[in-house]
Each structure stands twice: as C-alpha cells, then as structure tokens.
C-alpha atoms as a printed R data frame, in Angstrom:
    type eleno elety resid chain resno       x       y       z
1   ATOM     1    CA   MET     A     1  61.084  94.207  95.351
2   ATOM     2    CA   GLU     A     2  58.483  95.578  97.276
3   ATOM     3    CA   SER     A     3  59.212  98.887  99.649
4   ATOM     4    CA   ASN     A     4  61.254  98.469 102.572
5   ATOM     5    CA   THR     A     5  62.973  95.005 101.718
6   ATOM     6    CA   ALA     A     6  66.628  96.239 100.704
7   ATOM     7    CA   ARG     A     7  68.882  93.301 102.066
8   ATOM     8    CA   ILE     A     8  71.960  95.284 104.205
9   ATOM     9    CA   LEU     A     9  75.539  93.876 102.833
10  ATOM    10    CA   ASP     A    10  77.514  93.259 105.883
11  ATOM    11    CA   GLY     A    11  80.816  94.256 105.434
12  ATOM    12    CA   LYS     A    12  81.892  94.198 108.695
13  ATOM    13    CA   ALA     A    13  80.537  90.522 109.231
14  ATOM    14    CA   LEU     A    14  82.079  89.286 106.024
15  ATOM    15    CA   ALA     A    15  85.601  91.038 106.937
16  ATOM    16    CA   GLN     A    16  85.512  89.323 110.127
17  ATOM    17    CA   LYS     A    17  84.623  85.933 108.308
18  ATOM    18    CA   ILE     A    18  87.569  86.386 106.080
19  ATOM    19    CA   GLN     A    19  89.704  87.534 108.944
20  ATOM    20    CA   GLN     A    20  89.385  84.275 110.788
21  ATOM    21    CA   GLU     A    21  89.405  82.558 108.048
22  ATOM    22    CA   LEU     A    22  93.529  84.410 107.182
23  ATOM    23    CA   ARG     A    23  94.331  83.610 111.218
24  ATOM    24    CA   SER     A    24  93.515  80.041 110.537
25  ATOM    25    CA   ARG     A    25  95.478  79.557 107.303
26  ATOM    26    CA   ILE     A    26  98.624  81.484 109.220
27  ATOM    27    CA   GLU     A    27  98.358  79.567 112.081
28  ATOM    28    CA   GLN     A    28  98.498  76.191 109.930
29  ATOM    29    CA   LEU     A    29 101.195  77.689 107.710
30  ATOM    30    CA   THR     A    30 103.947  79.109 110.696
31  ATOM    31    CA   GLN     A    31 103.902  75.241 112.295
32  ATOM    32    CA   THR     A    32 106.038  74.437 109.305
33  ATOM    33    CA   ALA     A    33 107.484  78.002 107.820
34  ATOM    34    CA   ASP     A    34 110.150  79.933 109.764
35  ATOM    35    CA   ARG     A    35 108.673  82.755 109.700
36  ATOM    36    CA   PRO     A    36 104.429  84.498 109.589
37  ATOM    37    CA   PRO     A    37 103.201  86.674 107.008
38  ATOM    38    CA   GLY     A    38 104.538  90.279 107.191
39  ATOM    39    CA   LEU     A    39 103.202  93.670 105.856
40  ATOM    40    CA   ALA     A    40 105.209  97.132 105.948
41  ATOM    41    CA   VAL     A    41 103.098 100.489 105.556
42  ATOM    42    CA   LEU     A    42 105.228 103.179 105.640
43  ATOM    43    CA   MET     A    43 103.158 106.298 107.114
44  ATOM    44    CA   VAL     A    44 104.687 110.159 106.210
45  ATOM    45    CA   GLY     A    45 103.478 113.005 108.505
46  ATOM    46    CA   ASP     A    46 100.573 113.286 110.722
47  ATOM    47    CA   ASN     A    47  97.295 113.199 109.064
48  ATOM    48    CA   PRO     A    48  95.042 112.477 111.361
49  ATOM    49    CA   ALA     A    49  92.754 109.940 108.979
50  ATOM    50    CA   SER     A    50  95.318 108.350 107.605
51  ATOM    51    CA   ALA     A    51  97.042 107.500 111.064
52  ATOM    52    CA   ALA     A    52  93.880 105.875 112.456
53  ATOM    53    CA   TYR     A    53  93.484 103.781 108.610
54  ATOM    54    CA   VAL     A    54  97.189 103.094 110.029
55  ATOM    55    CA   ARG     A    55  96.206 101.705 113.506
56  ATOM    56    CA   ASN     A    56  93.433  99.555 112.043
57  ATOM    57    CA   LYS     A    57  95.415  98.158 109.973
58  ATOM    58    CA   GLU     A    58  98.020  97.179 112.186
59  ATOM    59    CA   ARG     A    59  95.718  96.120 114.855
60  ATOM    60    CA   ALA     A    60  94.328  93.527 112.014
61  ATOM    61    CA   CYS     A    61  97.988  92.099 111.641
62  ATOM    62    CA   GLN     A    62  97.929  91.559 115.237
63  ATOM    63    CA   LYS     A    63  94.894  89.673 115.683
64  ATOM    64    CA   LEU     A    64  95.671  87.634 112.167
65  ATOM    65    CA   GLY     A    65  99.228  87.055 113.204
66  ATOM    66    CA   ILE     A    66 100.651  89.126 110.566
67  ATOM    67    CA   ALA     A    67 104.348  90.652 111.664
68  ATOM    68    CA   SER     A    68 103.952  94.597 111.486
69  ATOM    69    CA   PHE     A    69 107.099  96.664 110.001
70  ATOM    70    CA   GLY     A    70 105.222 100.004 109.726
71  ATOM    71    CA   ARG     A    71 107.642 102.803 109.564
72  ATOM    72    CA   HIS     A    72 106.806 106.095 110.510
73  ATOM    73    CA   PHE     A    73 108.401 109.203 108.931
74  ATOM    74    CA   THR     A    74 108.261 113.481 109.776
75  ATOM    75    CA   ALA     A    75 106.269 115.350 107.073
76  ATOM    76    CA   ASP     A    76 109.481 117.126 106.211
77  ATOM    77    CA   THR     A    77 110.757 113.478 105.005
78  ATOM    78    CA   PRO     A    78 112.950 114.094 101.274
79  ATOM    79    CA   GLN     A    79 111.772 111.816  98.461
80  ATOM    80    CA   GLU     A    80 114.868 109.948  98.611
81  ATOM    81    CA   GLU     A    81 114.862 108.483 101.795
82  ATOM    82    CA   LEU     A    82 111.454 106.933 101.326
83  ATOM    83    CA   HIS     A    83 112.768 105.166  98.335
84  ATOM    84    CA   ARG     A    84 115.626 103.916  99.967
85  ATOM    85    CA   ALA     A    85 113.037 102.652 102.802
86  ATOM    86    CA   ILE     A    86 111.039 101.045 100.014
87  ATOM    87    CA   ASP     A    87 113.993  99.418  98.557
88  ATOM    88    CA   GLU     A    88 115.530  97.749 101.449
89  ATOM    89    CA   LEU     A    89 111.784  96.236 102.020
90  ATOM    90    CA   ASN     A    90 111.920  94.972  98.746
91  ATOM    91    CA   ARG     A    91 115.293  93.267  99.750
92  ATOM    92    CA   ASP     A    92 113.671  91.822 103.110
93  ATOM    93    CA   ASP     A    93 112.711  88.154 103.074
94  ATOM    94    CA   ARG     A    94 110.616  88.887 106.479
95  ATOM    95    CA   VAL     A    95 108.112  91.449 104.171
96  ATOM    96    CA   ASP     A    96 105.358  90.021 102.257
97  ATOM    97    CA   GLY     A    97 103.772  93.027 101.577
98  ATOM    98    CA   ILE     A    98 104.298  96.819 101.194
99  ATOM    99    CA   LEU     A    99 101.722  99.873 101.339
100 ATOM   100    CA   VAL     A   100 102.864 103.580 101.338
101 ATOM   101    CA   GLN     A   101  99.608 105.583 102.880
102 ATOM   102    CA   LEU     A   102  98.271 107.992 100.982
103 ATOM   103    CA   PRO     A   103  97.972 111.055 101.315
104 ATOM   104    CA   LEU     A   104 101.389 112.140 101.714
105 ATOM   105    CA   PRO     A   105 102.360 115.778 102.598
106 ATOM   106    CA   GLU     A   106 102.457 118.715  99.749
107 ATOM   107    CA   GLY     A   107 105.872 118.515  98.208
108 ATOM   108    CA   LEU     A   108 106.277 114.196  97.797
109 ATOM   109    CA   ASP     A   109 105.264 112.439  94.549
110 ATOM   110    CA   PRO     A   110 103.673 109.251  95.424
111 ATOM   111    CA   VAL     A   111 103.709 107.920  92.055
112 ATOM   112    CA   PRO     A   112 107.358 107.184  91.538
113 ATOM   113    CA   LEU     A   113 107.309 105.398  95.655
114 ATOM   114    CA   ILE     A   114 104.314 103.308  93.713
115 ATOM   115    CA   TYR     A   115 106.354 101.847  91.031
116 ATOM   116    CA   GLN     A   116 109.492 100.869  93.016
117 ATOM   117    CA   ILE     A   117 107.907  98.479  95.280
118 ATOM   118    CA   ASP     A   118 107.854  95.017  94.222
119 ATOM   119    CA   PRO     A   119 105.027  94.157  92.563
120 ATOM   120    CA   ASP     A   120 104.805  90.644  94.161
121 ATOM   121    CA   LYS     A   121 104.771  92.898  97.432
122 ATOM   122    CA   ASP     A   122 102.504  95.051  96.089
123 ATOM   123    CA   ALA     A   123  99.991  95.055  99.095
124 ATOM   124    CA   ASP     A   124  97.500  97.448  97.634
125 ATOM   125    CA   GLY     A   125  97.492  96.407  94.051
126 ATOM   126    CA   LEU     A   126  98.515  99.511  92.321
127 ATOM   127    CA   HIS     A   127 101.812  98.844  90.680
128 ATOM   128    CA   PRO     A   128 101.002  99.530  86.822
129 ATOM   129    CA   VAL     A   129 102.559  95.665  86.785
130 ATOM   130    CA   ASN     A   130  99.464  94.459  89.075
131 ATOM   131    CA   LEU     A   131  96.942  96.776  86.889
132 ATOM   132    CA   GLY     A   132  98.423  95.228  83.887
133 ATOM   133    CA   ARG     A   133  97.750  91.840  85.025
134 ATOM   134    CA   LEU     A   134  94.243  92.994  86.022
135 ATOM   135    CA   LEU     A   135  93.674  94.151  82.403
136 ATOM   136    CA   ARG     A   136  94.883  90.881  80.719
137 ATOM   137    CA   GLY     A   137  92.703  88.728  83.131
138 ATOM   138    CA   GLU     A   138  95.873  87.648  84.637
139 ATOM   139    CA   PRO     A   139  96.509  86.572  88.533
140 ATOM   140    CA   GLY     A   140  98.099  88.823  90.790
141 ATOM   141    CA   LEU     A   141  97.670  91.320  93.610
142 ATOM   142    CA   ARG     A   142  93.972  93.506  93.318
143 ATOM   143    CA   SER     A   143  93.324  96.719  94.257
144 ATOM   144    CA   CYS     A   144  91.730  96.551  97.878
145 ATOM   145    CA   THR     A   145  89.030  98.526  97.716
146 ATOM   146    CA   PRO     A   146  87.446  97.027  94.719
147 ATOM   147    CA   ALA     A   147  88.683  93.458  95.250
148 ATOM   148    CA   GLY     A   148  86.664  93.669  98.606
149 ATOM   149    CA   VAL     A   149  83.492  95.044  96.751
150 ATOM   150    CA   MET     A   150  83.361  92.020  94.322
151 ATOM   151    CA   ARG     A   151  83.709  90.011  97.657
152 ATOM   152    CA   LEU     A   152  80.572  91.210  98.981
153 ATOM   153    CA   LEU     A   153  78.752  90.833  95.949
154 ATOM   154    CA   GLU     A   154  80.100  87.511  95.552
155 ATOM   155    CA   GLU     A   155  79.316  86.166  99.277
156 ATOM   156    CA   TYR     A   156  75.583  87.564  98.794
157 ATOM   157    CA   GLN     A   157  75.168  85.745  95.578
158 ATOM   158    CA   ILE     A   158  74.715  88.809  93.486
159 ATOM   159    CA   ASP     A   159  74.802  87.464  89.869
160 ATOM   160    CA   LEU     A   160  76.572  89.968  87.606
161 ATOM   161    CA   ARG     A   161  76.071  87.701  84.352
162 ATOM   162    CA   GLY     A   162  74.680  89.620  81.595
163 ATOM   163    CA   LYS     A   163  73.678  92.612  84.273
164 ATOM   164    CA   HIS     A   164  74.056  96.059  83.446
165 ATOM   165    CA   ALA     A   165  76.921  97.770  86.377
166 ATOM   166    CA   VAL     A   166  76.986 101.557  86.229
167 ATOM   167    CA   VAL     A   167  80.162 102.878  87.990
168 ATOM   168    CA   ILE     A   168  79.938 106.441  88.956
169 ATOM   169    CA   GLY     A   169  83.677 107.605  89.747
170 ATOM   170    CA   ARG     A   170  87.143 106.938  87.187
171 ATOM   171    CA   SER     A   171  89.638 106.858  90.015
172 ATOM   172    CA   ILE     A   172  92.448 104.732  89.398
173 ATOM   173    CA   LEU     A   173  91.927 103.372  92.965
174 ATOM   174    CA   VAL     A   174  88.476 102.027  92.698
175 ATOM   175    CA   GLY     A   175  86.881 103.143  89.169
176 ATOM   176    CA   LYS     A   176  88.706 101.767  86.653
177 ATOM   177    CA   PRO     A   177  89.569  98.775  88.413
178 ATOM   178    CA   ILE     A   178  86.081  97.727  89.918
179 ATOM   179    CA   SER     A   179  84.743  98.271  86.066
180 ATOM   180    CA   LEU     A   180  87.793  95.554  85.112
181 ATOM   181    CA   MET     A   181  86.775  93.404  87.757
182 ATOM   182    CA   LEU     A   182  82.908  93.624  86.672
183 ATOM   183    CA   LEU     A   183  83.561  93.211  83.168
184 ATOM   184    CA   ALA     A   184  85.565  89.712  83.956
185 ATOM   185    CA   ARG     A   185  82.552  88.640  85.609
186 ATOM   186    CA   ASP     A   186  80.207  89.142  82.437
187 ATOM   187    CA   ALA     A   187  78.584  92.484  83.503
188 ATOM   188    CA   THR     A   188  77.868  94.855  80.904
189 ATOM   189    CA   VAL     A   189  79.802  98.293  82.896
190 ATOM   190    CA   THR     A   190  79.137 101.540  82.221
191 ATOM   191    CA   MET     A   191  81.520 104.403  83.549
192 ATOM   192    CA   ALA     A   192  80.104 107.426  84.721
193 ATOM   193    CA   HIS     A   193  82.035 110.877  86.293
194 ATOM   194    CA   SER     A   194  81.239 114.546  86.987
195 ATOM   195    CA   ARG     A   195  81.036 115.146  83.179
196 ATOM   196    CA   THR     A   196  78.638 112.296  82.508
197 ATOM   197    CA   PRO     A   197  75.043 114.445  81.521
198 ATOM   198    CA   ASP     A   198  72.150 113.381  82.910
199 ATOM   199    CA   LEU     A   199  73.585 111.139  85.367
200 ATOM   200    CA   THR     A   200  70.311 109.781  87.185
201 ATOM   201    CA   ALA     A   201  68.652 108.497  83.680
202 ATOM   202    CA   LEU     A   202  72.086 106.516  83.613
203 ATOM   203    CA   THR     A   203  71.552 105.203  86.972
204 ATOM   204    CA   ARG     A   204  68.295 104.402  87.189
205 ATOM   205    CA   GLU     A   205  68.584 101.541  84.529
206 ATOM   206    CA   ALA     A   206  71.733 100.013  86.384
207 ATOM   207    CA   ASP     A   207  71.264  96.604  87.875
208 ATOM   208    CA   ILE     A   208  74.441  97.145  90.247
209 ATOM   209    CA   LEU     A   209  74.995 100.696  91.424
210 ATOM   210    CA   ILE     A   210  78.882 101.486  92.658
211 ATOM   211    CA   VAL     A   211  79.061 105.405  94.190
212 ATOM   212    CA   ALA     A   212  82.954 106.046  94.394
213 ATOM   213    CA   VAL     A   213  83.225 109.819  93.828
214 ATOM   214    CA   GLY     A   214  83.583 111.267  97.211
215 ATOM   215    CA   ARG     A   215  80.131 113.412  96.979
216 ATOM   216    CA   PRO     A   216  78.295 113.061 100.227
217 ATOM   217    CA   GLU     A   217  74.733 112.050  99.758
218 ATOM   218    CA   LEU     A   218  74.672 112.680  95.839
219 ATOM   219    CA   ILE     A   219  72.711 109.582  95.226
220 ATOM   220    CA   ASP     A   220  69.112 109.193  96.643
221 ATOM   221    CA   GLU     A   221  65.988 107.232  95.612
222 ATOM   222    CA   SER     A   222  65.112 108.682  92.417
223 ATOM   223    CA   ALA     A   223  68.581 107.841  90.886
224 ATOM   224    CA   VAL     A   224  68.294 104.312  92.002
225 ATOM   225    CA   LYS     A   225  66.128 101.413  90.126
226 ATOM   226    CA   PRO     A   226  63.934  99.062  91.909
227 ATOM   227    CA   GLY     A   227  65.615  96.212  93.386
228 ATOM   228    CA   ALA     A   228  69.096  96.967  92.451
229 ATOM   229    CA   ALA     A   229  72.745  96.469  94.642
230 ATOM   230    CA   VAL     A   230  73.581  99.499  95.697
231 ATOM   231    CA   ILE     A   231  77.657  99.962  96.574
232 ATOM   232    CA   ASP     A   232  78.575 102.997  98.276
233 ATOM   233    CA   VAL     A   233  82.431 103.367  98.556
234 ATOM   234    CA   GLY     A   234  81.914 106.751  99.046
235 ATOM   235    CA   ILE     A   235  83.086 107.705 103.132
236 ATOM   236    CA   ASN     A   236  82.602 111.672 103.819
237 ATOM   237    CA   ARG     A   237  82.937 113.125 107.138
238 ATOM   238    CA   VAL     A   238  80.384 116.169 106.987
239 ATOM   239    CA   THR     A   239  79.356 118.763 109.891
240 ATOM   240    CA   ASP     A   240  76.319 119.695 110.826
241 ATOM   241    CA   TYR     A   241  74.826 123.097 111.937
242 ATOM   242    CA   PHE     A   242  75.357 122.683 115.188
243 ATOM   243    CA   GLY     A   243  78.890 121.635 115.026
244 ATOM   244    CA   LYS     A   244  78.456 118.039 115.267
245 ATOM   245    CA   SER     A   245  80.258 115.519 112.595
246 ATOM   246    CA   ARG     A   246  79.346 111.961 111.242
247 ATOM   247    CA   LEU     A   247  80.459 109.728 108.499
248 ATOM   248    CA   THR     A   248  77.774 109.302 105.693
249 ATOM   249    CA   GLY     A   249  78.392 107.687 102.000
250 ATOM   250    CA   ASP     A   250  77.923 108.504  98.480
251 ATOM   251    CA   VAL     A   251  74.267 107.615  98.934
252 ATOM   252    CA   LEU     A   252  71.630 108.744 100.621
253 ATOM   253    CA   PHE     A   253  71.148 105.213 102.993
254 ATOM   254    CA   ASP     A   254  68.034 106.281 104.630
255 ATOM   255    CA   SER     A   255  66.259 107.071 101.196
256 ATOM   256    CA   VAL     A   256  67.422 104.378  99.218
257 ATOM   257    CA   LYS     A   257  67.383 101.542 101.022
258 ATOM   258    CA   ASN     A   258  63.370 101.689 100.645
259 ATOM   259    CA   VAL     A   259  63.954 101.433  96.512
260 ATOM   260    CA   ALA     A   260  67.288  98.839  96.327
261 ATOM   261    CA   GLY     A   261  67.605  95.335  96.470
262 ATOM   262    CA   TYR     A   262  71.005  95.347  98.059
263 ATOM   263    CA   VAL     A   263  72.716  98.219  99.723
264 ATOM   264    CA   THR     A   264  76.010  98.828 101.747
265 ATOM   265    CA   PRO     A   265  76.027 101.148 104.997
266 ATOM   266    CA   VAL     A   266  78.302 103.207 105.832
267 ATOM   267    CA   PRO     A   267  80.399 102.783 107.892
268 ATOM   268    CA   GLY     A   268  80.087  98.824 107.966
269 ATOM   269    CA   GLY     A   269  80.015  98.494 104.362
270 ATOM   270    CA   VAL     A   270  82.803  98.325 102.330
271 ATOM   271    CA   GLY     A   271  85.548 100.018 104.491
272 ATOM   272    CA   PRO     A   272  86.119  97.205 106.530
273 ATOM   273    CA   MET     A   273  86.332  95.222 103.189
274 ATOM   274    CA   THR     A   274  89.583  97.350 102.310
275 ATOM   275    CA   VAL     A   275  91.657  96.347 105.404
276 ATOM   276    CA   THR     A   276  90.674  92.840 105.011
277 ATOM   277    CA   MET     A   277  91.331  92.236 101.044
278 ATOM   278    CA   LEU     A   278  95.175  94.125 102.519
279 ATOM   279    CA   MET     A   279  95.663  91.112 104.621
280 ATOM   280    CA   TYR     A   280  94.304  89.263 102.048
281 ATOM   281    CA   ASN     A   281  97.047  90.076  99.452
282 ATOM   282    CA   THR     A   282  99.871  89.949 102.113
283 ATOM   283    CA   VAL     A   283  98.942  86.495 102.835
284 ATOM   284    CA   LEU     A   284  98.397  85.696  99.179
285 ATOM   285    CA   SER     A   285 102.686  86.882  98.171
286 ATOM   286    CA   TYR     A   286 103.736  85.116 101.707
287 ATOM   287    CA   CYS     A   287 101.637  81.829 100.500
288 ATOM   288    CA   ARG     A   288 103.128  82.317  96.894
289 ATOM   289    CA   THR     A   289 106.730  82.814  98.252
290 ATOM   290    CA   LEU     A   290 106.417  79.275 100.411
291 ATOM   291    CA   GLY     A   291 104.679  77.562  97.067
292 ATOM   292    CA   VAL     A   292 101.823  76.756  98.836
293 ATOM   293    CA   GLU     A   293  98.101  77.847  97.806
294 ATOM   294    CA   LEU     A   294  96.145  80.258 100.172
C-alpha cells in the first residue's frame, strides 16, 4: 500500500449499526414475549474507571430496551454476599446476562465469582464452559472484546484465510480467546508476549497485528508490515509534562497510519465494540430462552 492510505476501522460506527439491529430485534420480540432482555452488572467499590464503564453499559441497555438489574456493593462487601447475589441472579428468570465488573477491590477473588455465573447467562464470555466451547469450536457466548475485534475485521471484509496473525498479549480476556477465534477463521496465529525475543522482527511479518498489552504506544511504524491490519486493543491514560491527561492505545497511531492498510483508533475503535458485544450476548441469551433465532 502507498503511504498515508491506512483505512480507519471505525468501531464507533459499527457499534451503532449493531445496536440499531439489536434494538429492532428487541422491539420485535417484546411484542409477543412477556418481558424484555435483562442484564445484571455487579459493581463493587468506587473505582472511577469501573463506574464510568458501568454507566456506559447501563446507558446502552436503556437505549436498546434491555432491562438493567445492576447491583452496586461497597468495597468492604464480603465475598459470600457477592456469591449470594450471583446465585439469586442465576435463578431470576428476568435476567439473561450477568457480569462482574473488574477489577474488584483488594481482598475479593473474581475467579470463583465468574465460575459461579450460569454459563448460559455469562454475558462476558469468561466462564470456563464458554471458553471450552470456543476451544472446541462449539456455539456459546464469546468474550466481548475479542468478539468485537472479529466483527470489525468481518465488517471491513479483511480476509483472514491463510494470513499470518500476530497477537501480542496472552491474557484470558483478549490474547488467548482472540487467537482461537483467528485460528477458527483459518489464520496462522503466532502469540507474542513480554518474554518474546525480537518482537519487532515478528510483528513485521504480520498481515494482521493485534496488540493487547496495556503498554502505551508500544508499536510504531517500524514494527508494522506495509499494508497490514493493525488492531489496537490497548487503552491507557497518559499524563504529559503539563499534567494534562489523554487516552492512547498500545499503538502509536499517527506513525502506524502511514504504513498500515487498516488501523483502529483509540478511542473509537475496539472500545465501543466491547460494550456492544456485551449487549449482543445478552440478547443472544434472551433469544435462546425464547427458543428463537437472533
């Protein structure tokens, strides 16, 4: 590709399109169903970033016609109380999706809470049963951020068959599930991480480069193969010399856009897709309860 021709993968626009489709489907289904879809977000403590994410999710629910059963707990809430709340939500027929907002305050263990969520109500796609379904290529609820990335690649008709995809980051939230999703679409996948030697030599071979490590502006144009699709999953708040803060990704956007064929911005790329796929999972669970197709 020639310089300065990177196409922007607009997650915000795609998120709006999917949300419109979901809203129409919900309106259609609630004419005959006795209830709307329901999502319960459990928020513990007062982490400002988490509070902002929860507000975004609740606004999205309201916009789409999804009933919100959010619960807010103080930071000193005992683990047992959270388990009881999840148990109640598992048994509540009005609730199709359950999500524990991470990170939790110190002293609370998220793993047993996630394991306790009914796999068919696991709106975040993080339960071992759903991760196992992904591994086996079976239908199930998918992790929201990786699923959002895959929808972006699909929307822009980026062919993955036989392409070399490099994923930087091996987390259970993004790196591992996105690698499995790419494999399922016939990409050849290499996973890289903090211990990978000569990372730049590897990333320069990537037709598809997914960066999800939480290190601001780790990847610049020298690390990108000309014409590659670069997906920036990172979202970092950095503060400059004057104390002014801004959001930035793991990719140095202004540099990489001169080399890449496609690139996601931060904000406005993967972020809006994550919330939208959470809504998608909730509506998918709702449809399965009703015995209808989404």
